[in-house]
mmCIF file of C-alpha atoms in Angstrom:
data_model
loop_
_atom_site.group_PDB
_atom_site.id
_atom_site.type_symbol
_atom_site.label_atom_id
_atom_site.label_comp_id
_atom_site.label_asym_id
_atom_site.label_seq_id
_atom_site.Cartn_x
_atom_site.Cartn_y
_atom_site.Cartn_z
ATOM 1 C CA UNK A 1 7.512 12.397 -10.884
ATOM 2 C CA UNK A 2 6.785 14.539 -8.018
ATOM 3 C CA UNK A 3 3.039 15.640 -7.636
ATOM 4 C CA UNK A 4 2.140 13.330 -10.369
ATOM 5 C CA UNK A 5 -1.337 13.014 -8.619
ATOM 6 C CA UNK A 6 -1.476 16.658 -7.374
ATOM 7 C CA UNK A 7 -4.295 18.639 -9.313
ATOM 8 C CA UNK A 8 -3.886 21.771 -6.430
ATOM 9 C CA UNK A 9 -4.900 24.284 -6.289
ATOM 10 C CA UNK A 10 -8.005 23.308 -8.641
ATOM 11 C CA UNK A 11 -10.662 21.345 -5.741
ATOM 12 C CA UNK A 12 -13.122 20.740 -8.622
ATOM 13 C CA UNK A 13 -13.127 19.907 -12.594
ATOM 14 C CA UNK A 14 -16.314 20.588 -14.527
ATOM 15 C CA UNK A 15 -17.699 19.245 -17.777
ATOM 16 C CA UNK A 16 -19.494 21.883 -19.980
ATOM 17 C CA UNK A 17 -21.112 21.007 -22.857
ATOM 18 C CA UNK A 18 -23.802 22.266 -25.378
ATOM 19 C CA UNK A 19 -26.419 19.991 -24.021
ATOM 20 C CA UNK A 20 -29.536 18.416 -25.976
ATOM 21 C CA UNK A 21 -33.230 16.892 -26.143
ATOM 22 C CA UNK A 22 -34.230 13.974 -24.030
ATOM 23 C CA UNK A 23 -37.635 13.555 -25.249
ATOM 24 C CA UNK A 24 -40.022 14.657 -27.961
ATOM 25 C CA UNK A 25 -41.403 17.843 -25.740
ATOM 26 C CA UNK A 26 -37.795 18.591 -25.261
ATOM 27 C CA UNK A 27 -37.180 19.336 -28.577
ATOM 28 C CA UNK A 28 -38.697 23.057 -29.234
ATOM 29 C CA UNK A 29 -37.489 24.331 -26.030
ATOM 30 C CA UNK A 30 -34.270 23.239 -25.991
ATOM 31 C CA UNK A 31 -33.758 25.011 -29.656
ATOM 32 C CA UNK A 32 -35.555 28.068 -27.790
ATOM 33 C CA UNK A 33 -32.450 28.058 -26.010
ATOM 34 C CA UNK A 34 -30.167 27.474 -28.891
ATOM 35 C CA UNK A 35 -31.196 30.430 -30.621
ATOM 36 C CA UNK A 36 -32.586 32.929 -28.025
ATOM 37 C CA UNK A 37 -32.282 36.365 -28.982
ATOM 38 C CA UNK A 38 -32.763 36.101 -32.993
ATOM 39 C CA UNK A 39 -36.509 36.412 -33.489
ATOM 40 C CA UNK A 40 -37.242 32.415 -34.853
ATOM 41 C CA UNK A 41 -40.480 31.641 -35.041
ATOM 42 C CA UNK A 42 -41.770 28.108 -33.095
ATOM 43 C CA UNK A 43 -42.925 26.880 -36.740
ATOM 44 C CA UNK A 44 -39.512 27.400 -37.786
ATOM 45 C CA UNK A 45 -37.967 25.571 -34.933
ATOM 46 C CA UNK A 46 -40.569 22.546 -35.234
ATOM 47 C CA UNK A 47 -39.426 22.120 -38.793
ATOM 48 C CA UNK A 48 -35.851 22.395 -37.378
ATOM 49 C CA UNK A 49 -36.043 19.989 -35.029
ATOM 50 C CA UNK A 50 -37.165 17.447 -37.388
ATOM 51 C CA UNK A 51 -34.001 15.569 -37.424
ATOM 52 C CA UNK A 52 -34.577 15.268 -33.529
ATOM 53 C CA UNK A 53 -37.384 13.681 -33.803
ATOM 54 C CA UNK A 54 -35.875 10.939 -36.205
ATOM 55 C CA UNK A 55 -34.787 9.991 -33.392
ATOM 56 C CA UNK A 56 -36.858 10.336 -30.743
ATOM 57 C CA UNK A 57 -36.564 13.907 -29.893
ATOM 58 C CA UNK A 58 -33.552 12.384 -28.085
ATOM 59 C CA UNK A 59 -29.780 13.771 -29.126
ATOM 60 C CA UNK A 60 -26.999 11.318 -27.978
ATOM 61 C CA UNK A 61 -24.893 13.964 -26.341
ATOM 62 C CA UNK A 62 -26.405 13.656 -22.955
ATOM 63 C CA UNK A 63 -25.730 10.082 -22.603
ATOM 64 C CA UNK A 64 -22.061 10.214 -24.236
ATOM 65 C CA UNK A 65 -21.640 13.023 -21.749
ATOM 66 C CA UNK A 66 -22.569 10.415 -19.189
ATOM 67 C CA UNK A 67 -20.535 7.943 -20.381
ATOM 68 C CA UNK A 68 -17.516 10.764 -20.285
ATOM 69 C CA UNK A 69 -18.349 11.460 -17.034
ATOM 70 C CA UNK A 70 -18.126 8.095 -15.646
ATOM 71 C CA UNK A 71 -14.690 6.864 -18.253
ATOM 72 C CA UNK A 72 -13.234 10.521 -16.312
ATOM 73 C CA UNK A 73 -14.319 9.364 -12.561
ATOM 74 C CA UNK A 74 -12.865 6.063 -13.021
ATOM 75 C CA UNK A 75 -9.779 6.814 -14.686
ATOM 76 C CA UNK A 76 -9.474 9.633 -12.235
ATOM 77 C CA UNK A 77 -9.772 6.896 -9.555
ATOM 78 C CA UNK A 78 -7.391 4.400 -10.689
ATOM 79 C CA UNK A 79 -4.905 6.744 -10.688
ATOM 80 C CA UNK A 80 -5.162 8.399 -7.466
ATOM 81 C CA UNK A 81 -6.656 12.301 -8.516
ATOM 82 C CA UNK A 82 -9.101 12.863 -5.804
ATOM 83 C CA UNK A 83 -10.632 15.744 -7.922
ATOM 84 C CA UNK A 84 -14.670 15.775 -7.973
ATOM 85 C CA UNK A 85 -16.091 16.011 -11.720
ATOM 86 C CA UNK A 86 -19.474 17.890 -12.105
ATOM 87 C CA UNK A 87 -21.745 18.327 -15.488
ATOM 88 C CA UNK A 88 -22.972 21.661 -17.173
ATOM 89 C CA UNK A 89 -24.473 22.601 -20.533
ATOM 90 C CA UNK A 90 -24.830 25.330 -21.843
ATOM 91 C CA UNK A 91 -29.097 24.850 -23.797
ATOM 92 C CA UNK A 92 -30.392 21.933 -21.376
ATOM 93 C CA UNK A 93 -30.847 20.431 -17.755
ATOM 94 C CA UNK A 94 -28.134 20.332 -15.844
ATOM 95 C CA UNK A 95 -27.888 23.720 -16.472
ATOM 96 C CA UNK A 96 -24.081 25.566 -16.512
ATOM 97 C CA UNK A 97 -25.591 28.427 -13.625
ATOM 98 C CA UNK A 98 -27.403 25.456 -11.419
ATOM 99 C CA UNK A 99 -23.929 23.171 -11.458
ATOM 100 C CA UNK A 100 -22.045 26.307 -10.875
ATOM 101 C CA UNK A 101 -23.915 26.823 -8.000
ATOM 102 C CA UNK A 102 -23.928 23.571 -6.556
ATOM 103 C CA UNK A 103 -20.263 23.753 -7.009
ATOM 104 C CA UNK A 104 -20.220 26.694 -4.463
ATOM 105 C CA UNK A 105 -22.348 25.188 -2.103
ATOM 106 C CA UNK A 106 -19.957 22.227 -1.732
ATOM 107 C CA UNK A 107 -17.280 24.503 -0.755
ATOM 108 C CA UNK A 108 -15.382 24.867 -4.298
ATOM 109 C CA UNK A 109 -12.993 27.593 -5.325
ATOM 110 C CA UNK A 110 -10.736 27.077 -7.746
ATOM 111 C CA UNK A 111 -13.117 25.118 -11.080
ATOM 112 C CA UNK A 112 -10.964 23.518 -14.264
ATOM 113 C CA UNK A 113 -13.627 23.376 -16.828
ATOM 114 C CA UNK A 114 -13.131 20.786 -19.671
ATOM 115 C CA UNK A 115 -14.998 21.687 -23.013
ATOM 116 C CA UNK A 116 -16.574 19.361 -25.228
ATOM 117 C CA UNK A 117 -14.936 21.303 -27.774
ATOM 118 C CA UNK A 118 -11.267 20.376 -29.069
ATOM 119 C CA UNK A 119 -10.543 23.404 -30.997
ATOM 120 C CA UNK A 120 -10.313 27.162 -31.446
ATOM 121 C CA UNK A 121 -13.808 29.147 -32.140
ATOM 122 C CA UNK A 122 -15.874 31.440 -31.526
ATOM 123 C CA UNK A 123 -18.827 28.884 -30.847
ATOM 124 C CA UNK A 124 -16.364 26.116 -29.600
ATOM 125 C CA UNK A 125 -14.674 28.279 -27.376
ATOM 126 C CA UNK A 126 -15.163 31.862 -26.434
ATOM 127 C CA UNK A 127 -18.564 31.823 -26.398
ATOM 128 C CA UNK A 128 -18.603 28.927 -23.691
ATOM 129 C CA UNK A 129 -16.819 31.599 -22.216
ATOM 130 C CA UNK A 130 -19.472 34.094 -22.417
ATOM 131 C CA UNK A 131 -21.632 31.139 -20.904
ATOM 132 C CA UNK A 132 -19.329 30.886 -17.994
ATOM 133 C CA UNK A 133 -19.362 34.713 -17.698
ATOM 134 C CA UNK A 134 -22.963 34.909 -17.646
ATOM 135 C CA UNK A 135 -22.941 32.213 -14.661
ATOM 136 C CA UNK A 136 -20.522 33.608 -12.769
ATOM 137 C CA UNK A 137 -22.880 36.991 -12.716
ATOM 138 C CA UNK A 138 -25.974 35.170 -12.032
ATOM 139 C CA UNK A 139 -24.155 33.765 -8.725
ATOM 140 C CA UNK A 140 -23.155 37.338 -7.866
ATOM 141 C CA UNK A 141 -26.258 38.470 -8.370
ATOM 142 C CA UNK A 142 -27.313 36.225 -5.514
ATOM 143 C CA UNK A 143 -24.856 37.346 -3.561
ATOM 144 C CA UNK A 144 -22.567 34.352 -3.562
ATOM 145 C CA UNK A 145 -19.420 33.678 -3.298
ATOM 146 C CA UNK A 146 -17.613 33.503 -6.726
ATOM 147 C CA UNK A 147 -15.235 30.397 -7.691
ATOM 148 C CA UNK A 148 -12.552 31.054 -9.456
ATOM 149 C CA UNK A 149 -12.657 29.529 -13.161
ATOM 150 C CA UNK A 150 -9.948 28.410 -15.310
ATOM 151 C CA UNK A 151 -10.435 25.975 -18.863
ATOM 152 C CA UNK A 152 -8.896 23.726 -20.369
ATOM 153 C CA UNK A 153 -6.482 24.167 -23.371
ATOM 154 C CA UNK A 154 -7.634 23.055 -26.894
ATOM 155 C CA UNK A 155 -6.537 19.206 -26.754
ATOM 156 C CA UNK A 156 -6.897 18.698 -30.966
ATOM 157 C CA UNK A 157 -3.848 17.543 -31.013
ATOM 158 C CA UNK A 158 -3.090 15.395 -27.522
ATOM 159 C CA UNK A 159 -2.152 11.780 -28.338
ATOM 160 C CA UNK A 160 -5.102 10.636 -26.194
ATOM 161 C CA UNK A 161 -7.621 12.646 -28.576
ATOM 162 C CA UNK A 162 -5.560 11.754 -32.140
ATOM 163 C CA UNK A 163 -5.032 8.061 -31.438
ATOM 164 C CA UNK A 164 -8.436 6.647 -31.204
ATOM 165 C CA UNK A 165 -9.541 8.298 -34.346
ATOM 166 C CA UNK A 166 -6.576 6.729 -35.728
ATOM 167 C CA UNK A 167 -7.592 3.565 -34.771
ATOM 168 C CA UNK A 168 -11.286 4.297 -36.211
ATOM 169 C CA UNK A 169 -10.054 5.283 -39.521
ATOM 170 C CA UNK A 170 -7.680 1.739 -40.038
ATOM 171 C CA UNK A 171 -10.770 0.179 -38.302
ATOM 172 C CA UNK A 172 -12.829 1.488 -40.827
ATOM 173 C CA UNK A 173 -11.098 1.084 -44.094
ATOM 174 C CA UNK A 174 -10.817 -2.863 -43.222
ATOM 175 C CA UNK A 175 -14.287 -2.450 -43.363
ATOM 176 C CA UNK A 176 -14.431 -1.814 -46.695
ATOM 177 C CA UNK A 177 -14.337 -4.313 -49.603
ATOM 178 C CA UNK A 178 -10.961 -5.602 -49.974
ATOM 179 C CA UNK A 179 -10.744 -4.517 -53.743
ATOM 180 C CA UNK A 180 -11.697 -0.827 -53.057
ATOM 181 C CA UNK A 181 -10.003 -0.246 -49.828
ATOM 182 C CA UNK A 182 -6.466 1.092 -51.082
ATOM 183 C CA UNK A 183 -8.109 3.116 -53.442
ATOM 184 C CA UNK A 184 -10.344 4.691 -50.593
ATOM 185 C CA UNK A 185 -10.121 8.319 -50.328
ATOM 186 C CA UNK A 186 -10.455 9.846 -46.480
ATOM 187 C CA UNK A 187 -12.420 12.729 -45.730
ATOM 188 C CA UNK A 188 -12.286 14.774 -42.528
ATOM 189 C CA UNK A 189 -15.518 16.023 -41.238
ATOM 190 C CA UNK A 190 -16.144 18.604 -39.112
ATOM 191 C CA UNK A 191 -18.566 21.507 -38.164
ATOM 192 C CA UNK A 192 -18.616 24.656 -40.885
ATOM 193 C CA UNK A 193 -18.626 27.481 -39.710
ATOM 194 C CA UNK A 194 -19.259 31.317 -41.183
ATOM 195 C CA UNK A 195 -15.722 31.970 -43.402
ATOM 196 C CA UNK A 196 -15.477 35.733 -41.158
ATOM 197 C CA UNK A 197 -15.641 33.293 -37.662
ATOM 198 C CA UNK A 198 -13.182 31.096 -39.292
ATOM 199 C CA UNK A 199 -10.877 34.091 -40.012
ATOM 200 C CA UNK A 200 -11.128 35.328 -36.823
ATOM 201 C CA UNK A 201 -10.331 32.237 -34.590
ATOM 202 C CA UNK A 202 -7.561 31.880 -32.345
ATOM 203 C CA UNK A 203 -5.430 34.653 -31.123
ATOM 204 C CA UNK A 204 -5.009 37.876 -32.878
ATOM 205 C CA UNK A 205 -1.740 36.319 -34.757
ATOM 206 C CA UNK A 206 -3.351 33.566 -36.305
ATOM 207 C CA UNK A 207 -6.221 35.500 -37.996
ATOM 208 C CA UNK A 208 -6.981 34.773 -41.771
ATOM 209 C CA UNK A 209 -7.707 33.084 -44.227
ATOM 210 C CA UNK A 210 -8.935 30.024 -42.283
ATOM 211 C CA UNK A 211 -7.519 31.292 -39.012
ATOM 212 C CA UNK A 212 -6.556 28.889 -36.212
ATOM 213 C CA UNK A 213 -9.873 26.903 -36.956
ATOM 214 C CA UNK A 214 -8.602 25.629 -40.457
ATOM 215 C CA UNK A 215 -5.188 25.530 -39.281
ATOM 216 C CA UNK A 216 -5.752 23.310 -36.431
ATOM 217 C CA UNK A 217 -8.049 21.175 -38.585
ATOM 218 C CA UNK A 218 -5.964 20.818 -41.348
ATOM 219 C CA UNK A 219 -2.932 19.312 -38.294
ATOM 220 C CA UNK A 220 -5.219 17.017 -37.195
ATOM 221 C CA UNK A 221 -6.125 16.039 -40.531
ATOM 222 C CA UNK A 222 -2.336 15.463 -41.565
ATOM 223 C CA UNK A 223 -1.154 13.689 -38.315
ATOM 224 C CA UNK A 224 -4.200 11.093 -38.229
ATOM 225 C CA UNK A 225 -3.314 10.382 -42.435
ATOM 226 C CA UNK A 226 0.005 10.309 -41.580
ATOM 227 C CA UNK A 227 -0.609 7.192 -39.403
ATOM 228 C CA UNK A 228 -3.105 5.727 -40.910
ATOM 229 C CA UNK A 229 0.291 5.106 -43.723
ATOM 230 C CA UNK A 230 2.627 3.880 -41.287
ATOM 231 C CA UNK A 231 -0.302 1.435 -40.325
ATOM 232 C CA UNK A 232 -1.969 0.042 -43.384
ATOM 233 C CA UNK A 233 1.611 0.765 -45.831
ATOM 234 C CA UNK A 234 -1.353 3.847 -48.197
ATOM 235 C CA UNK A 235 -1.034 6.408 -48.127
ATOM 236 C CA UNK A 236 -5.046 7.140 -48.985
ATOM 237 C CA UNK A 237 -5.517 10.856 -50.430
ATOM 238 C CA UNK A 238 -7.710 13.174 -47.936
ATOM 239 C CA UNK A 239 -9.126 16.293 -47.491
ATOM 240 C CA UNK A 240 -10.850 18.347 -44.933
ATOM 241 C CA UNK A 241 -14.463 18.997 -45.992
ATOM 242 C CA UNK A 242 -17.564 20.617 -43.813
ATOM 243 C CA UNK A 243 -21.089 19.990 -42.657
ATOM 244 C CA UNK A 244 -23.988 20.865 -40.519
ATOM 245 C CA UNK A 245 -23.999 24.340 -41.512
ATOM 246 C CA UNK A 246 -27.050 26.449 -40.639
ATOM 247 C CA UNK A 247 -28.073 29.735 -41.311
ATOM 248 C CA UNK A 248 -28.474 32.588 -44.357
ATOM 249 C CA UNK A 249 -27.039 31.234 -47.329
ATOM 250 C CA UNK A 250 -26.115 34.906 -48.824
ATOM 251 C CA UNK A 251 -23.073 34.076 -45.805
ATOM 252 C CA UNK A 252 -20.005 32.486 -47.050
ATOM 253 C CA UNK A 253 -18.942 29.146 -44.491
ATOM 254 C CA UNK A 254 -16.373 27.433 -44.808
ATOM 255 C CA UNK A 255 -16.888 24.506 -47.409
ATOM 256 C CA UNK A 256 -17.186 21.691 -49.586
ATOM 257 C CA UNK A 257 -20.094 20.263 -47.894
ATOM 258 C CA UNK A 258 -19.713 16.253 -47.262
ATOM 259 C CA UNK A 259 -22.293 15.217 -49.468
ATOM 260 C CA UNK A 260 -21.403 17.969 -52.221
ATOM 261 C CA UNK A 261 -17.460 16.092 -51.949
ATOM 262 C CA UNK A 262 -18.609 12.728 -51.973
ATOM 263 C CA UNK A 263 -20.280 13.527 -55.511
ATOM 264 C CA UNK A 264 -17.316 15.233 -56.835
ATOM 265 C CA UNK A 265 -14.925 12.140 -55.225
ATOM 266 C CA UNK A 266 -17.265 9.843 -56.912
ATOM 267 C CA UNK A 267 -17.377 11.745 -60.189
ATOM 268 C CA UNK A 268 -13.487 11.855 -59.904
ATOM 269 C CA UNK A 269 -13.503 7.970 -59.707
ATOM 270 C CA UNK A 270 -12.544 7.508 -56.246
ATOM 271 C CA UNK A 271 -13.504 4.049 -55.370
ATOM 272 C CA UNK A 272 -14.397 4.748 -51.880
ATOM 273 C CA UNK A 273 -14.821 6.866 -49.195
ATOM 274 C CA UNK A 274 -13.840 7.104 -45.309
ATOM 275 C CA UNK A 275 -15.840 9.982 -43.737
ATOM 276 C CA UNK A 276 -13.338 10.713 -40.325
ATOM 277 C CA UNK A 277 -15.494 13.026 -37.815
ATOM 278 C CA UNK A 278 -12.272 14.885 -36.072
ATOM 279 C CA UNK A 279 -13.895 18.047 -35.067
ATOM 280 C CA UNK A 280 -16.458 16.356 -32.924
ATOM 281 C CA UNK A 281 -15.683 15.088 -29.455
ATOM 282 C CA UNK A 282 -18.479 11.995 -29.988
ATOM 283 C CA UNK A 283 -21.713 11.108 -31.661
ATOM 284 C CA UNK A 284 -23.890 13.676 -31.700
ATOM 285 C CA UNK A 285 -26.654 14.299 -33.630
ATOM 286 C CA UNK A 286 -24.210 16.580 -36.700
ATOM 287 C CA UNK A 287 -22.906 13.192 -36.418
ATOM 288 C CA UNK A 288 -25.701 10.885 -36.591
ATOM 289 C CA UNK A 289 -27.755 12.833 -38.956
ATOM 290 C CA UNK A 290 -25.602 15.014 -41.511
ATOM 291 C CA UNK A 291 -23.254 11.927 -41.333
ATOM 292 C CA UNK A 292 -24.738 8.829 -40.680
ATOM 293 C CA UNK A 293 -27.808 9.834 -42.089
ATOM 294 C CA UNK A 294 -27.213 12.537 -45.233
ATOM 295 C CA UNK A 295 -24.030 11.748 -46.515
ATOM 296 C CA UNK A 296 -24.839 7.852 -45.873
ATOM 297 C CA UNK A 297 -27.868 8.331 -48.249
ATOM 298 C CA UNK A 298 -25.689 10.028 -50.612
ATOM 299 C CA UNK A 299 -23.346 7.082 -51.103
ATOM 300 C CA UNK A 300 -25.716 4.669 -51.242
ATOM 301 C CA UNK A 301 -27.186 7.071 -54.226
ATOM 302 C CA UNK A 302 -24.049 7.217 -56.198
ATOM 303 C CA UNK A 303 -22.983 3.423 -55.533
ATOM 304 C CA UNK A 304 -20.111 4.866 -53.848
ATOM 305 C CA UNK A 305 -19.400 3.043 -50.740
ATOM 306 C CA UNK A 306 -18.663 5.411 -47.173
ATOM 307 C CA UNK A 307 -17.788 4.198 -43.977
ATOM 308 C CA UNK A 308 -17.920 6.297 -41.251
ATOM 309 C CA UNK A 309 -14.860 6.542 -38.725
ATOM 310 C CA UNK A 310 -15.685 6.419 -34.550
ATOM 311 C CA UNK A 311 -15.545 9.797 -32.528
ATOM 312 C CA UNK A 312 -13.490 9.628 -29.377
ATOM 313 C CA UNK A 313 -16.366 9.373 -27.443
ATOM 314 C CA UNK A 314 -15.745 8.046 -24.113
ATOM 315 C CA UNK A 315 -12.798 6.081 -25.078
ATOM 316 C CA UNK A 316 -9.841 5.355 -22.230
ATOM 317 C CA UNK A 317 -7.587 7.058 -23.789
ATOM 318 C CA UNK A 318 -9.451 10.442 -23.832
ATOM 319 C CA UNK A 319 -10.265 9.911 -20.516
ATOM 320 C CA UNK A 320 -6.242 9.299 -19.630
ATOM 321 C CA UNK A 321 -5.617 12.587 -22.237
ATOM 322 C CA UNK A 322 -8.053 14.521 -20.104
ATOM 323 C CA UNK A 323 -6.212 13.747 -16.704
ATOM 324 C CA UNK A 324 -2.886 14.848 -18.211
ATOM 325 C CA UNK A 325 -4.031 18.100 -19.231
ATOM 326 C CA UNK A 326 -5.842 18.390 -15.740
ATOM 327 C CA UNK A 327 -2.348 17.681 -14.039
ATOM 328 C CA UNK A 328 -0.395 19.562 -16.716
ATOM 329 C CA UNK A 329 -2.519 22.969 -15.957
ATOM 330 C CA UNK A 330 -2.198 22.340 -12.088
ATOM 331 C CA UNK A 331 1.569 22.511 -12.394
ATOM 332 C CA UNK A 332 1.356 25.232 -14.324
ATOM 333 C CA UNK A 333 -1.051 27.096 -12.019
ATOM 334 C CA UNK A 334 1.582 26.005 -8.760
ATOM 335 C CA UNK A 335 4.286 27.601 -10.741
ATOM 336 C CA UNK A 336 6.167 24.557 -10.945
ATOM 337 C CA UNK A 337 9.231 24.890 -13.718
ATOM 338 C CA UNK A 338 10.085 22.472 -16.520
ATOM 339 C CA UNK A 339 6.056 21.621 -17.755
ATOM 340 C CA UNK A 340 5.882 19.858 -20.886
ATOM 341 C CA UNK A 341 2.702 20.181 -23.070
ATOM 342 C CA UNK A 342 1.960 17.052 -24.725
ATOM 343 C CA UNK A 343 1.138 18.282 -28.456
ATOM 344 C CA UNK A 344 1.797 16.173 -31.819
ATOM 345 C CA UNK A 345 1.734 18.249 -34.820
ATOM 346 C CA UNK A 346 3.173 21.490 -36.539
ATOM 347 C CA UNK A 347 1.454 23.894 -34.352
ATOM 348 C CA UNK A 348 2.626 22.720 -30.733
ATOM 349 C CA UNK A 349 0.436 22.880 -27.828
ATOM 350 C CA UNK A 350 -2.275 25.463 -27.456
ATOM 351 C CA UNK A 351 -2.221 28.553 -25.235
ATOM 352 C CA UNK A 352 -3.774 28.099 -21.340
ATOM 353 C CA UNK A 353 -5.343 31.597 -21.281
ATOM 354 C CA UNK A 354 -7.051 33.233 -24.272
ATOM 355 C CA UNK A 355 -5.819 36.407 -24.832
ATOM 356 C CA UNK A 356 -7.690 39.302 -26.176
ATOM 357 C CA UNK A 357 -9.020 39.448 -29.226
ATOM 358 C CA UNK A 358 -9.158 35.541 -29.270
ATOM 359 C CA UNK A 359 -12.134 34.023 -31.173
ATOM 360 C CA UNK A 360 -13.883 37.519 -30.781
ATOM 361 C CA UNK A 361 -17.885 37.650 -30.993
ATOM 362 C CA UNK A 362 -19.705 40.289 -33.373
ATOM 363 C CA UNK A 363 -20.982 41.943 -30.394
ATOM 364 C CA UNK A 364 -18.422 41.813 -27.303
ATOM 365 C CA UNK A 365 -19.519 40.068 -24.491
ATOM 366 C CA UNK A 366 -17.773 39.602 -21.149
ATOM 367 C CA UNK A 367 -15.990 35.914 -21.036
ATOM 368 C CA UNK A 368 -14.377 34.017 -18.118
ATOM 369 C CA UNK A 369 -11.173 31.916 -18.271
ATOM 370 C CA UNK A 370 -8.906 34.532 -20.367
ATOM 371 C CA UNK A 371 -7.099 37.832 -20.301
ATOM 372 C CA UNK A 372 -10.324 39.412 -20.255
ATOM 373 C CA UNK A 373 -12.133 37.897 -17.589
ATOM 374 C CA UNK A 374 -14.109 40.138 -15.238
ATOM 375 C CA UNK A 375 -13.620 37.656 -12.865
ATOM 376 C CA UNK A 376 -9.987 36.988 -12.516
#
């Protein structure tokens, strides 16, 4: 295939993330940054960060990041992309403006930033927008030269992101006593979020009930059951259930919370359980704490026994996925005719530039990468 190696005109693809703790003095000010600009209190953030420092006041996402980084780099390498990968988050060191600006100073123009994020959101997309937007002015501001910034497309449902969940789900219902494990029920994890940012996600068209959030979910969901059948000859009941949420509880998110299901699976006689994280991109602490932590407890109260399903993490595949939809948007952005998304599922591949109205925020805020970009 002609320019099967070609990522032009993009000189530069960068990693964005949320970012997290290293260290027990982390902890505070890197939830400082999480929740700048509503008013909480440093006693409320202490007792917040508690589930930090169960751990160390170290979260895991830094060094899966790493891990991404180096699974990108060397699958980049084998394959002949000579396209330099650089690391941002969004809450902690290295921070989004200080990569951005190293990017400039090494003479980039044209950045594809990947988000840690597979789906449509207001917190899992647009407003790592607004991050990027905020960047971008903070460089002008200094009187630099801006690069030009393009992202990723949501990747939920790229064979490289679905198949080694697949492969954690069989993996992990083998795991389970042999007289329980056809029985076992599967339930899909991910992030809740508040029921009006659910209704609002994705473009204008797919707002409500759910919006593309649920929607995109619920695909996932379906395609990784699906093939879990054709695999293990079960077809295991599932459902997509919710954690980690946060915030006032007079505002509706999006449930049943995991450990809320697992006593209503258990009360419904369900053997067992398989708790599949698909809206997380690797172990971080939602994962390690609501899941391996919370909803693990909660089994091991009602006798019920839960396995928990691998993230993609920094698997190969992911890694291979990631280079495809580097490639994929290069042609694109060359004009080249005849591109092919690579999309399982019901709802086909996702769009490469958010259009307005997309995911919007409760109080607009310029965002990079879309049809409203100030800096197009």
């Amino acid at each position: 295939m002609p320019h099967a190696h070609d990522a032009t005109p993009y000189d530069a693809l960068l990693l964005l993330s949320f970012g997290g703790p290293e260290g027990p003095d982390d902890v505070v000010p890197f939830l400082e940054n999480v929740t700048r600009g509503r008013g909480i209190p440093k006693e409320r953030l202490k007792e917040v960060g508690q589930h930090y420092f169960l751990f160390g006041g170290v979260s895991p996402i830094n060094d899966q990041n790493r891990a991404l980084l180096d699974a990108l780099r060397k699958d980049f390498a084998e394959h002949g992309l000579d396209l330099p990968i650089y690391w941002g988050n969004r809450n902690w060191a290295p921070y989004l403006t200080d990569t951005l600006r190293e990017t400039v100073a090494d003479g980039r123009r044209r950045v594809l930033v990947l988000a840690t994020s597979a789906y449509a959101s207001y917190s899992g997309c647009r407003q790592y927008r607004e991050n990027l937007a905020d960047s971008l002015a903070a460089l002008e501001a200094e009187g630099l030269e801006l690069p030009r910034i393009d992202k990723i497309r949501h990747y939920f449902n790229h064979p490289g992101f679905l198949e080694p969940m697949i492969d954690g789900v069989v993996e992990s219902l083998a795991d389970l006593p042999e007289d329980v494990r056809d029985g076992a029920h599967l339930a899909f994890c991910t992030h809740s979020i508040p029921n009006a940012s659910a209704d609002s996600s994705g473009p204008v068209e797919d707002h409500g009930d759910g919006g593309a959030y649920v929607a995109e979910h619920l695909d996932v969901a379906e395609l990784i059951a699906d093939a879990v059948r054709e695999r293990t000859g079960v077809a295991h009941p599932w459902q997509l259930v919710y954690q980690s949420r946060s915030g006032a509880p007079h505002i509706p998110w999006l449930e049943p919370d995991i450990c809320d299901h697992l006593e209503e699976r258990h009360a419904a006689g369900v053997p067992a359980v398989v708790m599949a994280p698909i809206g997380f991109v690797s172990d971080h602490m939602e994962v390690l704490y609501d899941l391996d932590t919370e909803a693990m407890a909660k089994g091991e109260e009602l006798g019920l026994p839960v396995r928990r399903s691998a993230t993609v993490g920094a698997d190969p595949r992911f890694a291979a996925a990631i280079r495809d939809l580097v490639l994929e948007r290069a042609a694109v952005e060359r004009g080249e005719a005849g591109v092919t998304p690579c999309a399982l599922g019901r709802l086909g591949a996702s769009h490469n530039l958010c259009p307005v109205g997309c995911c919007p925020a409760r109080t607009p805020q310029p965002a990079a990468a879309g049809a409203d970009s100030p800096y197009a």
